[in-house]
Coordinates of C-alpha atoms in Angstrom, one line a residue:
A1 CA -14.8 4.4 -5.4
R2 CA -17.2 3.4 -2.6
E3 CA -19.7 1.8 -5.0
L4 CA -16.9 -0.1 -6.6
E5 CA -15.7 -1.4 -3.3
R6 CA -19.3 -2.5 -2.5
A7 CA -19.5 -4.4 -5.8
V8 CA -16.2 -6.1 -5.1
Q9 CA -17.3 -7.0 -1.5
A10 CA -20.5 -8.5 -2.9
M11 CA -18.5 -10.6 -5.4
R12 CA -16.2 -11.8 -2.6
K13 CA -19.3 -13.0 -0.6
N14 CA -21.0 -14.6 -3.7
Q15 CA -17.8 -16.4 -4.7
G16 CA -17.2 -17.8 -1.1
F17 CA -14.1 -15.9 -0.3
R18 CA -13.3 -16.0 3.4
V19 CA -12.8 -12.8 5.5
G20 CA -9.2 -11.8 5.2
E21 CA -8.5 -14.0 2.2
I22 CA -6.3 -12.0 -0.2
A23 CA -7.4 -11.8 -3.8
N24 CA -6.3 -10.2 -7.1
L25 CA -8.9 -8.1 -9.0
S26 CA -8.9 -7.8 -12.8
Y27 CA -11.2 -5.4 -14.6
D28 CA -12.0 -4.1 -18.0
T29 CA -13.8 -0.8 -18.7
N30 CA -13.6 2.0 -21.2
D31 CA -14.9 4.5 -18.7
E32 CA -12.3 7.0 -17.5
E33 CA -14.2 7.8 -14.3
L34 CA -14.2 4.1 -13.3
K35 CA -10.5 3.8 -14.1
T36 CA -9.9 6.8 -11.8
A37 CA -12.0 5.1 -9.1
F38 CA -9.7 2.1 -9.1
E39 CA -6.8 4.5 -8.2
L40 CA -8.8 5.5 -5.1
F41 CA -9.8 1.9 -4.3
D42 CA -9.1 0.8 -0.7
T43 CA -7.2 -2.5 -1.2
K44 CA -6.7 -3.1 2.5
K45 CA -10.4 -2.9 3.4
T46 CA -11.3 -5.2 0.5
Y47 CA -8.3 -7.6 0.9
I48 CA -7.1 -7.0 -2.7
A49 CA -3.4 -7.6 -3.3
K50 CA -3.3 -6.4 -6.9
I51 CA -5.7 -4.5 -9.3
I52 CA -5.0 -5.3 -12.9
Q53 CA -6.6 -3.7 -15.9
E54 CA -7.0 -6.4 -18.5
K55 CA -8.8 -6.0 -21.8
G56 CA -11.4 -8.6 -22.5
V57 CA -11.2 -10.1 -19.0
E58 CA -13.8 -12.8 -18.5
G59 CA -15.7 -12.2 -15.3
E60 CA -18.9 -10.7 -13.9
E61 CA -20.5 -7.7 -15.6
V62 CA -21.3 -4.9 -13.1
E63 CA -23.0 -1.6 -13.5
I64 CA -22.0 1.3 -11.3
D65 CA -23.8 4.6 -11.6
G66 CA -24.9 3.6 -15.1
K67 CA -21.4 2.7 -16.2
K68 CA -20.5 -0.9 -17.2
L69 CA -17.4 -2.8 -16.4
T70 CA -16.3 -6.4 -16.0
L71 CA -14.7 -7.6 -12.8
K72 CA -12.9 -10.9 -12.0
L73 CA -11.7 -12.0 -8.6
E74 CA -9.1 -14.7 -8.2
T75 CA -7.2 -16.0 -5.2
R76 CA -3.5 -15.0 -5.4
D77 CA -2.6 -18.7 -5.9
E78 CA -4.9 -19.0 -9.0
K79 CA -3.3 -16.0 -10.6
Q80 CA 0.2 -17.2 -9.9
E81 CA -0.5 -20.6 -11.4
T82 CA -1.7 -19.1 -14.7
R83 CA 1.6 -17.4 -15.4

């Protein structure tokens, strides 16, 4: 879960999120170990409001310990507007 948190923090920085700005995180992976890692994910430390598993999510491809997944960060407002 720690490597996953680092990847999300790097995405936040690269996408210009401010410290403390709450975001929603969507992901897609077939790897059971990564799915389990999301259950251990520290949402308070990474300022994530919701973690959503979403098949075919369009986002950034990331590799963690040789396992691939796609991550997408959105501000809470963006996610609410798309509903």
